[in-house]
Amino acid sequence: MNRTVTPGRETTARSAGTRPADSPGARPTAPPSGRPGPSTPGTRPSRAVAWAELLRLPALFTVPGDALAGAAAAGARPGPRTLLAIGSSLCLYEAGMALNDWADRAEDAVERPHRPLPSGRIRPAAALTAAGVLTGAGLALAAGAGRPAVAVAAPLAATVWAYDLALKHTPAGPAAMAAARGLDLLLGAATTGGGTRAALPSAALLGSHTLAVTAVSRRETTGGSVLAPLAALATTGALTGLVARRRTRLPAGRRAAAAPGLPGSILAPTVPGVSGSGPVSAAPGVLGSGVPGVSGSGPVSGVPGVSGSCPASAAPGLSGSGPVSGVPGLSGSGPASAAPRLFGAAPPSAAADVLAAALGAAYAATAARPYLHAVLNPSPPLTQRAVGGGIRATIPLQAALAARSGARGAGVTALLVAALAPAGRLFARRSAMRKVSIT
């Protein structure tokens, strides 16, 4: 992670006969003892600034979107438990950052001596203690959200520690990082009570992006790799096309089993007041087990493929002789624009499709350009810029995943996630931490 050198440090470097750290081609050096040299009051960064650098605070803005996108993918609106999931994610993310620098302190002394540990601004024992405390806090917050959340948070914490301590410098490193990000999204889904299965596609897409960014970051100090940014560029293009497509999902607890051998059919044996009720065959898109409270004796005419004598004289919005315009959840048999209170799923919305496409385009614009520059010139500065672009692109990707879910309130959730991007940039500018690394 590149840092901005203060005027006091530049003066100290010049007095020692060395080039300042921000001069072309220069690399900041640490004193032989590993401790910062003598400095006058006001020139040494405060302890708070050192911890902010260690924990990569600007990167924190990429974390809440995981839980929010996971909740949307599970078909739920964010709630109090989602806040617990976000808190757990933030703690586990920061634990990984502190543990990362503790594990790489020897390597950073050579390649990144400006970081808080090799420069002596934070003791290694303090960083390791912080990693342990933050991990415990993350698991405790997940426990407050319920057992399903703990069942996801525990392997997430294990993945974070395994990556930093053992897997980071192995071929399995990028895959481990991708798994951690995917599990973080599933943590948001687990807190909704709807299960994590519906969120698996979104977790896979987010994990693919993280895999690409991590692969590029492995050469950010040496450069020279064209393959990694090229693969990341191709991944960005593929993900952009995928997130623009609306998911077709069945609401949890409302799935209807099709009759064997009859595609698209459902059974409706429990419709009270319906004479001649029974299997309703070949009615495409009909979910649930019937319309309660329907009485009368006239068949539903104008609904393609509905057989039997299901009356509809009391069904709201049904004239009995035309398309179904007031029964929510019926698709393929006329307009279905009514509020979907019966089956709990929002109808397809052109606005939601436009929002998902716009957020997908924002994701591509954020990530593709720095990746392309790194492909054309794989120097360390441009590779680092590509990594930064990939990290920033995580937020619009999370927002696009939320928008494409089709859940109630998904548009509001997506816009809330997207708002984290400008907030993160503003924080980075004010804290003079514009370049953030995940390694």
XYZ file of C-alpha atoms in Angstrom:
439
model
C 0.000 0.000 0.000
C 1.530 3.302 -1.036
C 1.579 6.046 1.518
C 1.932 9.810 1.298
C 5.170 11.030 2.844
C 4.846 14.020 5.147
C 7.101 17.046 4.687
C 8.874 16.262 7.941
C 9.853 12.814 6.736
C 11.042 14.173 3.413
C 13.329 16.585 5.237
C 14.673 13.783 7.416
C 15.370 11.648 4.354
C 17.254 14.441 2.631
C 19.309 15.193 5.702
C 20.346 11.537 5.766
C 21.622 11.781 2.220
C 18.888 9.676 0.654
C 16.187 10.473 -1.829
C 12.717 11.234 -0.482
C 10.288 8.333 -0.654
C 8.036 10.079 -3.146
C 10.781 10.921 -5.639
C 10.841 8.995 -8.942
C 12.282 5.502 -8.569
C 12.866 5.814 -4.858
C 11.822 3.286 -2.240
C 11.270 4.288 1.373
C 13.661 2.666 3.779
C 13.316 1.770 7.417
C 16.023 2.233 10.051
C 18.198 -0.871 10.615
C 16.582 -1.495 13.976
C 13.099 -1.587 12.448
C 12.102 1.392 14.605
C 11.439 4.866 13.221
C 14.285 7.267 13.647
C 14.164 10.342 15.832
C 11.627 12.913 14.744
C 10.368 16.198 15.968
C 6.867 16.522 17.417
C 4.190 16.646 14.738
C 6.213 14.829 12.068
C 5.637 11.253 13.206
C 2.208 9.922 12.229
C -0.026 9.397 15.180
C -0.874 5.963 16.482
C -4.401 6.337 15.150
C -3.097 6.982 11.634
C -0.856 3.925 11.886
C -3.793 1.727 12.855
C -5.869 3.217 10.054
C -3.130 2.204 7.625
C -2.848 -1.266 9.123
C -6.588 -1.896 8.889
C -6.976 -0.282 5.426
C -9.982 1.726 6.521
C -10.949 2.932 3.007
C -11.416 -0.703 1.976
C -14.048 -1.108 4.702
C -16.583 0.553 2.407
C -16.495 -2.573 0.221
C -17.708 -4.810 3.072
C -21.333 -3.859 3.950
C -22.467 -4.561 0.403
C -21.728 -8.269 0.875
C -24.386 -8.739 3.546
C -26.858 -6.425 1.809
C -26.488 -8.237 -1.515
C -26.806 -11.554 0.307
C -30.055 -10.506 1.968
C -31.450 -9.348 -1.383
C -30.397 -12.597 -3.050
C -32.292 -14.509 -0.352
C -35.407 -12.471 -1.178
C -35.496 -10.434 2.020
C -35.223 -6.826 2.996
C -32.373 -5.773 5.295
C -33.305 -5.865 8.960
C -31.720 -5.754 12.419
C -30.050 -9.119 11.859
C -28.558 -7.819 8.646
C -26.870 -5.096 10.696
C -25.367 -7.799 12.899
C -24.118 -9.572 9.789
C -22.521 -6.339 8.560
C -20.842 -5.823 11.937
C -19.557 -9.385 11.885
C -18.230 -8.939 8.345
C -16.428 -5.707 9.257
C -14.742 -7.321 12.257
C -13.623 -10.414 10.329
C -12.392 -8.277 7.436
C -10.299 -6.109 9.738
C -9.009 -9.197 11.536
C -7.752 -10.419 8.186
C -6.005 -7.122 7.476
C -4.181 -7.082 10.809
C -3.252 -10.752 10.513
C -2.069 -10.208 6.933
C 0.511 -7.636 7.958
C 1.596 -9.698 10.965
C 2.196 -12.744 8.758
C 4.013 -10.679 6.078
C 6.092 -8.515 8.407
C 9.410 -10.004 7.207
C 8.483 -9.654 3.544
C 7.149 -6.135 4.078
C 10.425 -5.099 5.706
C 11.986 -5.533 2.263
C 9.198 -4.731 -0.185
C 6.915 -2.408 1.841
C 9.001 -0.924 4.669
C 6.623 2.039 4.970
C 3.875 -0.133 6.446
C 3.092 0.212 10.149
C 4.770 -3.011 11.332
C 8.141 -2.862 9.541
C 8.380 0.888 10.208
C 7.943 0.212 13.931
C 4.818 2.299 14.404
C 2.847 -0.748 15.569
C 4.287 -3.736 17.394
C 3.711 -7.160 15.765
C 2.245 -8.509 19.008
C -0.329 -5.729 19.017
C -1.363 -6.542 15.444
C -1.735 -10.233 16.251
C -3.760 -9.441 19.365
C -6.025 -7.159 17.357
C -6.601 -9.938 14.819
C -7.658 -12.328 17.571
C -9.939 -9.821 19.294
C -11.605 -8.791 16.039
C -12.180 -12.414 15.080
C -13.858 -13.082 18.418
C -16.013 -9.977 18.040
C -17.055 -11.022 14.547
C -18.139 -14.465 15.714
C -19.993 -12.975 18.677
C -21.957 -10.626 16.415
C -22.802 -13.517 14.128
C -24.032 -15.495 17.138
C -26.402 -12.640 17.916
C -27.917 -13.085 14.454
C -28.697 -16.762 15.055
C -27.258 -20.205 14.468
C -27.456 -20.035 10.643
C -25.209 -16.969 10.735
C -22.692 -18.711 12.990
C -22.688 -21.686 10.632
C -21.394 -19.339 7.912
C -19.242 -17.002 10.023
C -17.170 -19.834 11.532
C -15.874 -21.176 8.195
C -15.438 -17.577 7.028
C -13.151 -16.837 9.977
C -11.275 -20.086 9.388
C -10.787 -19.172 5.725
C -9.417 -15.749 6.651
C -6.841 -17.199 9.036
C -5.912 -20.016 6.660
C -5.346 -17.548 3.835
C -3.115 -15.204 5.823
C -1.093 -17.872 7.610
C -0.758 -20.640 5.024
C -2.475 -20.204 1.663
C -1.631 -16.677 0.582
C 1.583 -17.515 -1.246
C 0.342 -20.799 -2.700
C -1.656 -21.437 -5.883
C -4.728 -21.813 -3.660
C -4.414 -18.246 -2.360
C -6.745 -16.467 -4.830
C -9.333 -19.223 -4.485
C -9.248 -18.874 -0.687
C -9.768 -15.125 -0.929
C -12.656 -15.662 -3.347
C -14.206 -18.187 -0.960
C -13.977 -15.700 1.895
C -15.792 -13.012 -0.086
C -18.455 -15.457 -1.213
C -18.994 -16.666 2.352
C -19.348 -13.066 3.453
C -22.243 -12.613 1.047
C -23.801 -15.874 2.268
C -23.532 -14.544 5.819
C -25.963 -11.786 4.875
C -28.316 -14.359 3.363
C -28.124 -16.631 6.406
C -29.339 -13.899 8.745
C -32.614 -13.534 6.840
C -33.846 -16.982 7.842
C -34.507 -17.897 4.221
C -31.421 -20.059 3.810
C -28.323 -19.566 1.707
C -29.138 -21.688 -1.330
C -30.837 -18.856 -3.197
C -27.763 -16.655 -2.680
C -25.243 -19.143 -4.080
C -25.278 -17.701 -7.635
C -24.592 -14.191 -6.351
C -21.835 -15.524 -4.093
C -20.242 -17.279 -7.052
C -20.278 -14.102 -9.161
C -18.776 -11.989 -6.384
C -16.193 -14.674 -5.675
C -15.163 -14.737 -9.343
C -14.470 -11.009 -9.244
C -12.440 -11.381 -6.045
C -10.459 -14.240 -7.565
C -9.476 -12.042 -10.508
C -8.462 -9.081 -8.321
C -6.407 -11.269 -5.996
C -4.571 -12.859 -8.913
C -3.569 -9.401 -10.159
C -2.503 -8.259 -6.677
C 0.119 -11.000 -6.389
C 2.368 -9.067 -8.793
C 1.647 -5.525 -7.631
C 5.155 -4.983 -6.240
C 7.074 -6.571 -9.122
C 4.789 -6.167 -12.127
C 5.591 -7.972 -15.352
C 2.443 -10.118 -15.570
C 0.131 -9.611 -18.537
C -1.887 -12.789 -18.084
C -3.417 -11.894 -14.695
C -4.847 -8.472 -15.693
C -5.937 -9.895 -19.042
C -7.860 -12.670 -17.283
C -9.316 -10.108 -14.896
C -10.435 -7.984 -17.850
C -12.184 -10.984 -19.429
C -13.796 -11.832 -16.095
C -15.098 -8.290 -15.800
C -16.715 -8.513 -19.213
C -18.379 -11.822 -18.406
C -19.659 -10.635 -15.043
C -21.029 -7.447 -16.572
C -23.171 -9.491 -18.929
C -24.350 -11.835 -16.189
C -25.382 -9.214 -13.652
C -27.484 -7.430 -16.276
C -29.773 -10.465 -16.462
C -32.637 -10.623 -14.017
C -32.689 -13.731 -11.885
C -35.668 -16.062 -12.105
C -36.310 -17.136 -8.571
C -39.126 -18.764 -6.637
C -39.988 -17.205 -3.289
C -38.919 -19.271 -0.316
C -41.739 -21.321 1.142
C -43.985 -20.716 -1.865
C -42.571 -23.190 -4.365
C -45.140 -25.392 -6.058
C -44.378 -28.943 -7.082
C -45.232 -29.763 -10.647
C -47.334 -32.851 -11.313
C -45.238 -35.691 -12.743
C -45.210 -35.585 -16.490
C -47.065 -32.294 -16.710
C -44.593 -29.442 -17.216
C -45.656 -26.246 -15.573
C -48.560 -27.846 -13.732
C -49.464 -27.442 -10.091
C -51.811 -29.149 -7.709
C -54.536 -27.141 -6.050
C -56.394 -29.518 -3.738
C -56.831 -27.010 -0.951
C -58.725 -24.198 -2.647
C -61.694 -23.572 -0.350
C -65.051 -22.946 -1.997
C -63.945 -24.015 -5.461
C -66.194 -26.567 -7.101
C -64.436 -29.097 -9.250
C -61.070 -28.119 -7.903
C -58.151 -30.401 -8.487
C -55.058 -30.345 -10.635
C -54.669 -27.110 -12.552
C -52.589 -28.165 -15.498
C -50.544 -26.233 -18.003
C -50.985 -22.880 -16.271
C -47.531 -21.369 -16.720
C -46.068 -19.302 -13.913
C -48.801 -20.065 -11.365
C -47.343 -20.305 -7.876
C -48.936 -21.416 -4.651
C -51.861 -23.687 -3.980
C -54.851 -21.750 -5.212
C -56.808 -18.600 -4.411
C -58.470 -18.886 -1.009
C -61.997 -17.658 -0.635
C -63.042 -18.026 -4.245
C -66.730 -18.942 -4.585
C -69.135 -19.223 -7.457
C -69.761 -21.651 -10.230
C -68.555 -20.087 -13.442
C -65.407 -21.344 -15.129
C -62.501 -18.992 -15.639
C -62.558 -18.154 -19.300
C -59.761 -16.393 -21.096
C -57.005 -18.052 -19.054
C -54.998 -20.231 -21.434
C -54.381 -23.793 -20.361
C -56.571 -23.833 -17.224
C -58.775 -26.918 -17.123
C -61.524 -27.895 -14.718
C -64.259 -25.742 -13.253
C -62.376 -23.384 -11.002
C -64.879 -20.582 -10.370
C -63.745 -17.017 -10.061
C -66.776 -14.898 -9.374
C -65.289 -13.602 -6.143
C -61.659 -13.298 -7.237
C -60.653 -9.637 -7.158
C -60.124 -8.156 -10.580
C -61.483 -11.201 -12.458
C -64.326 -10.441 -14.822
C -64.752 -14.093 -15.607
C -64.277 -13.685 -19.305
C -60.986 -12.087 -20.055
C -57.342 -11.989 -19.129
C -56.323 -12.269 -15.522
C -55.430 -8.720 -14.543
C -55.880 -8.720 -10.791
C -54.547 -12.054 -9.564
C -50.978 -11.546 -8.397
C -48.395 -14.125 -9.301
C -50.042 -15.349 -12.529
C -47.692 -15.055 -15.466
C -48.111 -16.249 -18.999
C -51.899 -15.844 -18.835
C -52.467 -12.143 -19.207
C -51.218 -9.017 -17.476
C -50.017 -9.528 -13.930
C -49.440 -6.026 -12.705
C -51.165 -6.243 -9.332
C -49.270 -6.040 -6.070
C -47.827 -9.505 -5.396
C -49.197 -9.958 -1.893
C -50.294 -13.532 -2.417
C -47.020 -15.101 -3.379
C -44.535 -12.611 -1.932
C -42.410 -11.996 -5.024
C -42.112 -8.754 -6.929
C -43.172 -8.897 -10.579
C -40.555 -8.184 -13.232
C -39.881 -4.461 -13.339
C -38.370 -2.580 -16.230
C -36.953 -0.058 -13.756
C -35.150 -2.820 -11.857
C -33.695 -4.162 -15.094
C -32.464 -0.708 -16.058
C -30.946 -0.212 -12.608
C -29.137 -3.556 -12.730
C -27.795 -2.770 -16.206
C -26.627 0.695 -15.126
C -24.850 -0.665 -12.070
C -23.278 -3.385 -14.186
C -21.977 -0.718 -16.553
C -20.575 1.228 -13.578
C -18.819 -1.928 -12.424
C -17.268 -2.448 -15.861
C -16.188 1.190 -16.137
C -14.509 1.074 -12.721
C -12.571 -2.144 -13.260
C -11.949 -2.502 -16.987
C -9.888 0.612 -17.667
C -7.134 0.028 -15.063
C -7.038 -3.661 -16.047
C -6.498 -2.669 -19.668
C -3.696 -0.284 -18.726
C -1.992 -3.070 -16.760
C -2.282 -5.348 -19.776
C -0.648 -2.784 -22.053
C 2.041 -1.899 -19.519
C 2.361 -4.353 -16.596
C 4.565 -2.087 -14.505
C 4.222 -2.083 -10.692
C 2.456 1.328 -10.566
C -0.129 0.340 -13.167
C -0.572 -3.091 -11.611
C -1.212 -1.437 -8.249
C -3.698 0.881 -9.927
C -5.440 -2.143 -11.434
C -5.739 -3.721 -7.995
C -7.207 -0.500 -6.624
C -9.694 -0.339 -9.473
C -10.722 -3.928 -8.825
C -11.279 -3.210 -5.137
C -13.385 -0.134 -5.886
C -15.386 -2.071 -8.483
C -16.566 -4.447 -5.766
C -19.165 -1.909 -4.622
C -21.028 -1.423 -7.927
C -20.899 -5.184 -8.442
C -22.545 -5.757 -5.073
C -25.179 -3.162 -5.937
C -25.857 -4.808 -9.302
C -26.240 -8.197 -7.622
C -28.788 -6.720 -5.225
C -30.720 -5.042 -8.054
C -30.930 -8.206 -10.145
C -32.289 -10.298 -7.284
C -35.885 -9.206 -7.867
C -36.576 -9.116 -4.132
C -38.845 -6.558 -2.511
C -36.937 -3.372 -1.829
C -33.991 -4.589 -3.916
C -33.789 -1.264 -5.746
C -33.445 0.679 -2.506
C -30.852 -1.794 -1.241
C -28.891 -1.504 -4.485
C -28.847 2.289 -4.327
C -27.763 2.155 -0.686
C -24.849 -0.091 -1.589
C -23.904 2.067 -4.572
C -23.771 5.137 -2.306
C -20.849 3.519 -0.455
C -18.582 4.136 -3.467
C -18.517 7.953 -3.332
C -18.421 7.789 0.464
C -15.331 5.597 0.283
C -13.618 7.914 -2.190
C -14.345 10.926 -0.005
C -12.946 9.169 3.049
C -9.824 8.097 1.160
C -9.154 11.657 -0.008
C -9.584 13.137 3.429
C -7.438 10.501 5.090
C -4.731 10.676 2.367
C -5.074 6.911 1.838
C -6.013 6.812 -1.826
C -4.151 3.612 -2.677
C -5.326 0.512 -0.872
C -3.940 -2.990 -1.251
C -5.413 -6.339 -0.259
C -1.997 -7.973 0.077
